[in-house]
Structures are given as C-alpha cells and as structure tokens.
Coordinates of C-alpha atoms in Angstrom, one line a residue:
Chain A
M1 CA -39.8 -25.7 -5.1
T2 CA -40.2 -23.0 -7.7
A3 CA -39.4 -20.3 -5.1
S4 CA -36.1 -21.9 -4.1
T5 CA -35.2 -22.4 -7.8
T6 CA -35.8 -18.7 -8.5
A7 CA -33.7 -17.7 -5.4
R8 CA -30.9 -19.9 -6.7
T9 CA -31.1 -18.4 -10.2
R10 CA -31.0 -14.9 -8.8
R11 CA -28.1 -15.8 -6.6
R12 CA -26.2 -17.2 -9.6
R13 CA -27.0 -14.1 -11.6
G14 CA -25.6 -11.9 -8.7
A15 CA -22.4 -13.9 -8.5
G16 CA -22.2 -13.9 -12.3
I17 CA -22.4 -10.1 -12.4
A18 CA -19.8 -9.8 -9.7
I19 CA -17.4 -12.0 -11.7
A20 CA -18.1 -10.2 -14.9
V21 CA -17.4 -6.8 -13.3
L22 CA -14.1 -8.2 -11.9
V23 CA -13.0 -9.6 -15.3
A24 CA -13.9 -6.4 -17.1
A25 CA -12.0 -4.2 -14.5
F26 CA -8.9 -6.3 -14.8
A27 CA -9.1 -6.3 -18.6
W28 CA -9.5 -2.5 -18.6
M29 CA -6.5 -2.2 -16.3
V30 CA -4.3 -4.5 -18.2
F31 CA -5.2 -3.3 -21.7
G32 CA -4.3 0.3 -21.3
G33 CA -7.4 1.9 -19.8
L34 CA -5.1 3.5 -17.3
D35 CA -3.3 6.6 -18.5
K36 CA 0.3 5.8 -18.7
N37 CA 1.1 9.5 -18.9
V38 CA 0.2 10.2 -15.3
V39 CA 3.7 11.1 -14.1
F40 CA 4.6 12.6 -10.8
F41 CA 7.5 14.5 -12.3
L42 CA 9.0 15.4 -15.7
T43 CA 12.6 14.7 -16.6
P44 CA 14.9 17.6 -17.6
A45 CA 14.7 16.5 -21.3
E46 CA 10.9 16.3 -21.1
L47 CA 10.6 19.8 -19.5
A48 CA 12.9 21.3 -22.1
A49 CA 11.0 19.6 -24.9
K50 CA 7.8 21.4 -23.8
G51 CA 9.3 24.6 -25.1
N52 CA 7.3 27.7 -24.3
D53 CA 4.6 25.7 -22.5
G54 CA 7.1 24.6 -19.9
Y55 CA 7.9 28.1 -18.6
E56 CA 6.4 29.7 -15.6
V57 CA 3.9 27.0 -14.8
P58 CA 3.9 24.9 -11.6
V59 CA 5.6 21.6 -12.4
R60 CA 7.6 18.9 -10.8
L61 CA 11.1 18.2 -12.2
G62 CA 12.9 14.9 -11.3
G63 CA 16.3 13.4 -12.0
Q64 CA 19.7 13.0 -10.4
V65 CA 21.8 15.7 -8.8
K66 CA 24.7 16.1 -11.2
P67 CA 27.8 15.4 -9.3
G68 CA 30.0 18.4 -8.6
T69 CA 27.2 21.0 -9.3
I70 CA 26.0 21.6 -5.7
K71 CA 26.6 25.1 -4.4
W72 CA 25.3 25.6 -0.9
D73 CA 25.6 28.9 1.1
D74 CA 25.2 28.3 4.8
R75 CA 24.5 32.0 5.6
T76 CA 21.8 32.8 3.0
R77 CA 20.6 29.2 2.9
D78 CA 20.8 29.4 -0.8
L79 CA 21.1 26.1 -2.8
R80 CA 22.0 25.7 -6.5
F81 CA 22.5 22.5 -8.3
A82 CA 21.9 20.8 -11.7
V83 CA 19.4 18.0 -12.3
T84 CA 20.2 15.6 -15.0
D85 CA 18.6 12.5 -16.6
G86 CA 21.6 11.6 -18.6
S87 CA 20.4 13.4 -21.8
G88 CA 19.1 16.8 -20.5
E89 CA 20.2 19.0 -17.7
I90 CA 18.5 21.9 -15.9
L91 CA 19.8 24.3 -13.2
V92 CA 17.8 24.4 -10.0
H93 CA 17.7 27.3 -7.5
S94 CA 16.3 26.4 -4.1
T95 CA 16.3 28.0 -0.6
G96 CA 16.3 26.3 2.7
A97 CA 18.1 23.2 4.0
P98 CA 17.7 20.1 1.8
P99 CA 16.7 16.7 3.2
Q100 CA 19.6 15.0 5.0
M101 CA 20.1 12.5 2.2
F102 CA 20.6 15.2 -0.5
R103 CA 24.0 14.8 -2.1
D104 CA 25.8 14.3 -5.4
G105 CA 24.2 11.6 -7.6
M106 CA 21.0 11.4 -5.4
G107 CA 17.6 11.2 -7.1
V108 CA 15.6 14.4 -6.4
V109 CA 12.1 15.8 -7.3
V110 CA 11.7 19.6 -7.1
E111 CA 8.4 21.5 -7.2
G112 CA 8.4 24.9 -8.7
K113 CA 8.5 26.9 -11.9
Y114 CA 11.0 26.8 -14.8
G115 CA 12.0 30.4 -15.6
R116 CA 12.7 31.8 -19.0
D117 CA 16.3 32.5 -17.8
G118 CA 16.8 28.7 -17.8
V119 CA 16.8 28.3 -14.0
F120 CA 14.2 26.2 -12.2
R121 CA 13.0 28.0 -9.1
S122 CA 12.2 25.3 -6.6
S123 CA 9.7 25.8 -3.7
S124 CA 10.0 22.3 -2.4
L125 CA 12.8 19.7 -2.7
M126 CA 12.3 16.0 -2.2
V127 CA 14.8 13.2 -2.3
K128 CA 13.8 10.1 -4.3
H129 CA 15.2 7.0 -2.8
S130 CA 16.0 4.0 -5.1
N131 CA 14.8 0.5 -4.4
E132 CA 18.3 -0.5 -3.3
Y133 CA 19.4 -1.3 0.2
R134 CA 23.1 -1.8 0.6
A135 CA 25.5 -2.2 3.5
P136 CA 28.4 0.2 3.0
K137 CA 31.5 -1.3 1.5
A138 CA 34.9 0.1 1.3
G139 CA 35.6 2.0 -2.0
E140 CA 32.0 1.7 -3.3
R141 CA 30.6 4.7 -5.2
P142 CA 27.2 5.7 -4.0
Q143 CA 26.3 7.0 -7.5
D144 CA 26.0 3.4 -8.7
M145 CA 22.9 2.9 -6.6
Y146 CA 20.6 4.9 -8.7
K147 CA 20.7 3.1 -12.0
T148 CA 17.1 1.8 -11.5
L149 CA 15.9 5.2 -10.4
M150 CA 14.3 6.4 -13.6
Q151 CA 12.8 3.1 -14.5
G152 CA 9.3 3.6 -13.2
G153 CA 6.8 5.0 -15.7
K154 CA 9.0 4.4 -18.7
T155 CA 6.8 3.2 -21.6
Chain B
M1 CA -37.0 -9.4 7.6
T2 CA -37.2 -12.3 10.0
A3 CA -34.3 -13.8 11.8
P4 CA -33.1 -17.1 10.4
T5 CA -34.6 -20.2 11.9
A6 CA -31.3 -21.5 13.3
A7 CA -28.6 -19.7 15.3
P8 CA -25.3 -19.3 13.4
S9 CA -22.7 -21.7 14.8
I10 CA -19.6 -20.5 16.7
P11 CA -16.4 -22.2 15.5
A12 CA -14.3 -23.9 18.2
T13 CA -11.2 -22.0 19.4
G14 CA -9.3 -25.2 19.5
R15 CA -5.5 -24.9 19.3
W16 CA -5.5 -21.4 17.8
P17 CA -4.2 -19.7 21.0
W18 CA -1.1 -21.9 20.6
F19 CA -0.8 -20.7 17.0
G20 CA -1.1 -17.2 18.3
A21 CA 1.8 -17.7 20.7
F22 CA 3.8 -19.2 17.9
A23 CA 3.0 -16.2 15.7
L24 CA 4.0 -13.7 18.4
L25 CA 7.3 -15.5 19.2
S26 CA 8.2 -15.7 15.5
L27 CA 7.5 -11.9 15.2
I28 CA 9.7 -11.2 18.2
G29 CA 12.4 -13.5 16.8
A30 CA 12.2 -12.0 13.3
Q31 CA 12.3 -8.4 14.6
A32 CA 15.3 -9.3 16.9
L33 CA 17.0 -10.9 13.9
G34 CA 16.5 -7.7 11.8
L35 CA 17.5 -5.3 14.6
L36 CA 20.6 -7.2 15.7
T37 CA 22.0 -8.6 12.4
S38 CA 21.4 -5.8 9.9
P39 CA 24.2 -3.3 9.4
A40 CA 23.2 0.4 8.9
D41 CA 22.2 1.1 5.3
R42 CA 24.9 3.3 3.6
D43 CA 22.3 6.1 3.0
M44 CA 19.6 5.7 5.5
G45 CA 21.5 4.3 8.4
H46 CA 19.2 2.5 10.9
L47 CA 16.1 4.1 9.3
Q48 CA 16.2 1.2 6.9
K49 CA 14.8 -1.1 9.7
I50 CA 11.3 0.4 9.2
M51 CA 11.4 -1.8 6.1
Y52 CA 11.0 -4.9 8.3
V53 CA 7.5 -3.8 9.3
H54 CA 6.4 -1.5 6.5
V55 CA 7.0 -4.0 3.7
P56 CA 5.5 -7.1 5.4
A57 CA 2.5 -5.0 6.6
A58 CA 1.9 -3.8 3.0
W59 CA 2.2 -7.4 1.6
M60 CA -0.2 -8.8 4.3
T61 CA -2.6 -5.9 3.5
F62 CA -2.8 -7.4 0.1
V63 CA -3.2 -10.9 1.4
A64 CA -6.0 -9.9 3.8
F65 CA -7.9 -8.0 1.1
F66 CA -7.5 -11.0 -1.2
V67 CA -9.3 -13.1 1.5
V68 CA -12.0 -10.4 1.5
L69 CA -12.4 -10.9 -2.3
V70 CA -12.6 -14.7 -2.2
A71 CA -14.9 -14.7 0.8
S72 CA -17.2 -12.1 -0.7
L73 CA -17.5 -14.0 -4.0
R74 CA -18.2 -17.2 -2.1
Y75 CA -20.9 -15.4 -0.1
L76 CA -22.6 -14.1 -3.3
M77 CA -22.5 -17.7 -4.8
T78 CA -23.6 -19.6 -1.7
R79 CA -25.3 -17.0 0.5
E80 CA -23.7 -18.8 3.5
E81 CA -23.3 -16.4 6.4
R82 CA -19.9 -17.7 7.4
H83 CA -18.3 -16.3 4.2
D84 CA -19.6 -12.8 5.0
L85 CA -18.3 -13.0 8.5
L86 CA -14.9 -14.1 7.3
A87 CA -14.8 -11.3 4.7
A88 CA -15.6 -8.8 7.5
S89 CA -12.8 -10.2 9.8
A90 CA -10.2 -10.1 7.0
A91 CA -11.3 -6.5 6.1
E92 CA -10.7 -5.5 9.8
V93 CA -7.2 -6.9 9.9
G94 CA -6.4 -5.6 6.4
A95 CA -7.5 -2.1 7.3
V96 CA -5.3 -2.1 10.4
L97 CA -2.3 -3.4 8.3
N98 CA -3.0 -0.8 5.6
G99 CA -3.1 2.0 8.2
L100 CA 0.2 0.7 9.7
T101 CA 1.7 0.7 6.2
L102 CA 0.8 4.3 5.6
A103 CA 1.9 5.5 9.1
L104 CA 5.3 3.8 8.9
G105 CA 5.8 4.9 5.3
M106 CA 5.2 8.5 6.4
I107 CA 7.7 8.2 9.3
W108 CA 10.2 6.8 6.8
G109 CA 9.4 9.4 4.2
R110 CA 9.9 12.5 6.3
P111 CA 13.7 12.0 6.9
T112 CA 14.3 10.2 3.5
W113 CA 12.2 12.3 1.0
G114 CA 11.9 15.4 3.1
V115 CA 8.1 15.3 3.2
W116 CA 5.6 13.4 5.2
W117 CA 3.3 13.0 2.3
T118 CA 3.0 13.7 -1.4
W119 CA 0.3 12.8 -3.9
D120 CA 2.1 10.4 -6.2
A121 CA 0.3 7.3 -7.6
R122 CA 1.6 4.9 -5.0
L123 CA 0.7 6.9 -1.9
T124 CA -2.6 8.1 -3.3
S125 CA -3.8 4.6 -4.4
T126 CA -2.7 3.2 -1.0
L127 CA -4.7 5.9 0.8
V128 CA -7.8 5.2 -1.4
L129 CA -7.5 1.5 -0.6
F130 CA -7.4 2.3 3.1
L131 CA -10.5 4.6 2.8
I132 CA -12.5 2.0 0.9
F133 CA -12.0 -0.5 3.6
V134 CA -12.7 2.0 6.4
G135 CA -15.9 2.7 4.5
Y136 CA -16.5 -1.0 4.3
L137 CA -16.3 -1.4 8.0
A138 CA -18.5 1.7 8.6
L139 CA -21.1 0.3 6.2
R140 CA -21.3 -2.9 8.2
G141 CA -22.0 -0.8 11.3
F142 CA -24.8 1.2 9.6
V143 CA -26.8 -1.7 8.2
D144 CA -28.9 -3.7 10.7
E145 CA -30.5 -6.1 8.3
R146 CA -28.3 -9.1 7.9
D147 CA -28.9 -10.0 4.2
R148 CA -28.5 -6.5 3.0
R149 CA -25.4 -5.9 5.1
A150 CA -23.8 -9.0 3.7
Q151 CA -24.7 -8.2 0.1
W152 CA -23.6 -4.6 0.2
S153 CA -20.5 -5.5 2.0
A154 CA -19.6 -8.2 -0.6
A155 CA -20.1 -5.6 -3.4
V156 CA -17.8 -3.0 -1.6
G157 CA -15.3 -5.7 -0.7
I158 CA -15.0 -6.9 -4.2
L159 CA -14.7 -3.4 -5.6
G160 CA -12.1 -2.5 -3.0
A161 CA -10.0 -5.6 -3.6
I162 CA -9.8 -4.6 -7.3
N163 CA -7.6 -1.8 -6.1
V164 CA -5.0 -4.1 -4.7
P165 CA -3.3 -4.8 -8.1
I166 CA -3.5 -1.1 -8.9
V167 CA -1.6 -0.3 -5.7
Y168 CA 0.9 -3.0 -6.4
M169 CA 1.6 -2.0 -10.0
S170 CA 1.3 1.8 -9.4
V171 CA 5.1 2.2 -9.2
K172 CA 5.6 0.4 -12.5
W173 CA 2.7 2.0 -14.4
W174 CA 3.3 5.5 -13.4
R175 CA 6.4 7.5 -12.5
T176 CA 6.2 8.0 -8.8
L177 CA 8.2 9.4 -5.9
H178 CA 7.9 6.0 -4.1
Q179 CA 10.6 3.6 -5.3
L180 CA 10.0 0.5 -7.4
Q181 CA 9.6 -2.9 -5.7
S182 CA 12.9 -4.1 -4.4
S183 CA 14.1 -7.6 -5.3
P184 CA 17.0 -9.7 -4.0
S185 CA 19.2 -8.2 -6.7
T186 CA 18.7 -4.7 -5.3
V187 CA 18.8 -5.6 -1.7
D188 CA 21.9 -7.0 0.1
P189 CA 21.4 -10.7 1.3
V190 CA 21.8 -9.6 4.9
Y191 CA 18.6 -7.5 4.6
V192 CA 16.8 -10.0 2.4
L193 CA 16.9 -12.7 5.1
S194 CA 15.5 -10.5 7.8
L195 CA 12.8 -9.2 5.5
R196 CA 11.7 -12.7 4.6
A197 CA 11.7 -13.8 8.2
N198 CA 9.5 -10.8 9.1
A199 CA 7.2 -11.3 6.2
F200 CA 6.5 -14.9 7.4
A201 CA 6.1 -13.7 11.0
V202 CA 3.6 -11.0 10.0
L203 CA 1.8 -13.6 7.8
F204 CA 1.3 -15.8 10.9
V205 CA 0.1 -12.9 12.9
T206 CA -2.3 -11.9 10.1
I207 CA -3.7 -15.5 9.9
Y208 CA -4.1 -15.6 13.7
F209 CA -5.9 -12.3 13.9
I210 CA -8.3 -13.0 11.0
R211 CA -9.2 -16.3 12.7
R212 CA -9.8 -14.8 16.1
R213 CA -11.7 -11.9 14.7
Y214 CA -13.8 -14.4 12.7
E215 CA -14.7 -16.2 16.0
A216 CA -15.6 -12.9 17.5
A217 CA -17.7 -12.0 14.5
C218 CA -19.6 -15.3 14.9
I219 CA -20.2 -14.7 18.6
A220 CA -21.4 -11.1 17.9
R221 CA -23.7 -12.5 15.1
V222 CA -25.2 -15.1 17.5
A223 CA -25.9 -12.3 20.0
E224 CA -27.6 -10.2 17.3
W225 CA -29.6 -13.3 16.2
R226 CA -30.8 -13.8 19.8
R227 CA -31.8 -10.2 20.2
E228 CA -33.8 -10.4 16.9
A229 CA -35.4 -13.7 18.0
F230 CA -36.4 -12.2 21.3
A231 CA -37.7 -9.0 19.7
L232 CA -39.9 -11.1 17.4
G233 CA -41.4 -12.8 20.4
G234 CA -40.0 -16.2 19.5
T235 CA -38.3 -18.6 21.7
S236 CA -35.6 -16.9 23.7
G237 CA -32.9 -18.3 21.5
Q238 CA -31.2 -21.6 21.9

C-alpha cells in the first residue's frame, strides 16, 4: 500500500517536473530570452551605420536589387548592381552567373566584404524569394511582389 | 528488471486499411488537382509545385511531434506503456516527414536561392529538430530495459517538441533567407485550394501511418515481452 503510494507520488513529481520545464521553456522563449538580433543579413542602411567596423569583415548584405542598376558582362562574367532597402543603397560587385531568378526588384542576399571604396565584393549571391505565389497576369509589375520581403526580424 | 506480469495488448487493425486506402486516394487526388489546375508561378514556373508536398510535410511534422509531446506527458503521468509506444510511432512518422521537408526544401532552394543549403535560423532549427528525433529513435534502439527506455524517450520527446514552436516562429523572430509564412493574402486562390487539399491528404496519410506503426510497435513489444519471459524461465508467454 505504502509502496504503491510512493510510486504514485514519484510519478506525479516526474510529470510535474516535465510540465514545469515546458512552461519555463515557453515563458523564456516568449519573453525575450531569444536574441532578436540574430540576423542572417544586414540591410544596406545597417551596414553603412556600422561605419569603420563594417569594412573588410565577412558579412551578409540583403535587400532588393535596385531596378535599372544591373550591369552584366557575358564575356568576363562580371556582375554589378545596387542593393537597396528603401533608405540605404550599396553597390555590389560579383562574379559568375547569378541564380536564374535574379532580376530587377528581386530580393537578394550577398556574402562578402564591404570595401572602403564603397563597393561590396560578393563571393556568393543568393536570391531571397518572398512568401508570395502569383499566377502571372497581364500588365502586372513583378516588383510589387516584394513588399513583405524585409518584414522578418523587424523589431 | 523483470518483465511485466501481463503481455501488452495488440490493438485490432479493424477498418484502418480502408482508411489507408482513403488517405492514399485523397493524396493522389490532391496531387493531381495541384499538378493539373495550378498555372506556372510567374517567378518559379512549375517549381512552385514543390510547395504541395514541402509545406504539408512541414505542417504534419509539427502535428506528429505534438502527438509525441502529448503521449510522452501522458506516459510520465500514467506510466501506461501504450502512451510510450504511441509517442515512438509518432516520432518515427514525424522524423520521416521532417526529412522530407528538408530534402524538398533543398531541391526547391537550389534553383530559387542559388544554394542547396545555408545556415539561417529556419533551416538550422529545422535540421536540429530532425537530428533530435533521429536521436530519439536511436536512443530507443540502444536501451533494452523497458521502463528506462520509456522514461528517457519521454524526456527527449518533450525536449524535442519544445523546438516545434521555435521552428515555426523562426522566420518571424529572426531575419532569415527562408520566406515568411504565406497566407491566403499572399497566395493566389488557385494555389490555396490545392495546398489545402494536399494538407488534408497528408494529414490523413500521417494519421494512418502513426496508427499502423503503433500497431507494429505493440506487436514488437509483445515479442520482446515473450523473449524476456522465456529468458527468465517463466511460462512461455501467453
């Protein structure tokens, strides 16, 4: 009788600890234990705001390809374009063919180093797709698709 | 430890094969709907159709691991073996769906992003979730003693399931390469219908697999119980 009561008490305590751990973990997550500053990339304005610390260090830069700035040389495989987030703008120099969805107004993330000459030298170029899925319609501007692009991670 | 005095019971298969046939047919129907009625996306073309498996697989990964969470908690509260076996079955199915989510995401990411993989918060947290539940299944294989296996598994299952909301919220909490959750306002209705149909179809398939794996787990457990009973020199197991 006492043995079964002890077993039941121990069982309850085990479940109680499990539930306490769960509640504590969720509370920690919800009330800001997680670092909101973990960002996959910096925006042009954020990189520029770092000043001297932003130069010549490996960093990821993300934003939209500013329409009309793409210069692609087929023979030298040399690619130049500007990345913008609406407020800031940084020139990017990259080599090699970009992903097939690269175009004006598309979201991109480039890995590389920001030079003191104001040009970001990219070693890797990724296209950031938005969460929009649209059937093509006549006369629709593809640029309108990326309005939700920069939303993630904004505090 | 000694084997329990009574053999665990094996649940009846009943009409579940019929439900399995229904789940398979609904999956075929939903996939056909998606492949035949969806126009090419204006950016991705037909690559968009990966969404009809990748997204439902991701959602049902969350559902399966939620079942692991509930069953593990119930095991710790009641110490009834069936909850432990249900948690193990849901973990198996969830791990497969999680792996499928990762694989299809990579196949979609290579032509869309330009890379197979990158260490952003969404991709990394999804991989961690996968590894935790692969570890959970490995742990079950390593521990021979029933009570310890069930207790340790419940602890790992609960800790693993805590990661589900982190994976889901990762695109909102951190700035990632992976896009935010889509909603009907960001997806054309023609795609939403097919996505919903496929989500339900994959839900049915998930329920079916968890159920049948649970039956299999009970059969395997009875076999284990008989071996133990025989080794202990008891009756040859009824």
